[in-house]
């Protein structure tokens, strides 16, 4: 008799994206995301508005994912959900939904660490059976709006943070500079877009002095601010007239800072596989320059665009591996906004 597949419904609601995905025996069947435009007017995520929008979006998003997957809710084996890190109000919406839905279906719930999910996105198999998975151990550069970490990944659930930011995250640096340039939130993708048209060596910004494999981006933010204030005193139209070159120069500095430590980590740990994860891994310069490491005999793993920024496919795949180990959560579990890897 043929065994029925393991079907995991994944729920992600840690920040400002409401997402649901369905994975069957490790293969993706649906990956649905509702973005929240409401934050644009405020230049950043407003936690209270985010949780309200999650409440409005969660049922239609889950419904759309199940329909797209062609899966009936009675076929679901378990519900995996992000339990942290993230915004408490946002996490509560996803976790409450997951618990209630699973309780009604009498199936287990599986808690997922959002950052671990970003890393395990590399293990998603496409519906046509294709995949590009690193082998253990590998190093993962996890770069998002809230995190910048170098993680040594020993297996699905054994990970060690070997370097991290001591202040701002790389995505935050992109977004804060974008704000200074009067670009709407989130500015990272726009800096990337304008940088493509600019000269990256036109302006120079300093690199931080940080110990070991750690990062720092707050000094860069301050130096860009002073630089813009100084130039605008001379020419009030400085930003408009030089937008592409400013974006290209800042982006180059951020990518330089990231790649110096990536290279150091690979050498120090004597590992030849590097993966990237998190929203900033959508950045075109970071992707191109990481791929150049292949000329130095490193293997580079870059997830598909839709698995880079926040999504529920990464939560569902993590849930799948936890399901295989029987790692279920209790209905009493509460979100942990500061969950660590
Ligand atoms: O992982 P993510 O979707 O959410 C968090 O968990 O933070 O990452 C969002 C971050 C934002 O800071 C956004 O500006 C940045 O990723 N980002 C980019 C690009 N696309 C998204 N930064 C630079 N270039 C991009 N193309
Ligand atoms: Zn994220």
XYZ file of N, CA and C and ligand atoms in Angstrom, residues 114-115 118 144 278-279 310 314, ligand 2:
25
model
N 12.558 31.595 13.035
C 12.564 32.301 11.745
C 13.953 32.288 11.080
N 15.012 32.498 11.876
C 16.364 32.568 11.312
C 16.838 31.196 10.831
N 15.187 30.683 7.499
C 15.895 31.327 6.381
C 17.009 30.408 5.867
N 19.279 40.069 6.942
C 17.902 40.541 6.782
C 17.766 41.929 7.384
N 18.021 35.272 3.865
C 17.474 36.523 4.380
C 17.240 37.526 3.263
N 16.454 38.547 3.576
C 16.005 39.507 2.568
C 17.109 40.148 1.744
N 11.110 37.280 3.463
C 10.282 36.480 4.356
C 9.226 35.698 3.583
N 9.968 28.482 3.786
C 11.112 28.162 4.654
C 10.636 27.642 6.018
Zn 13.448 37.306 7.666
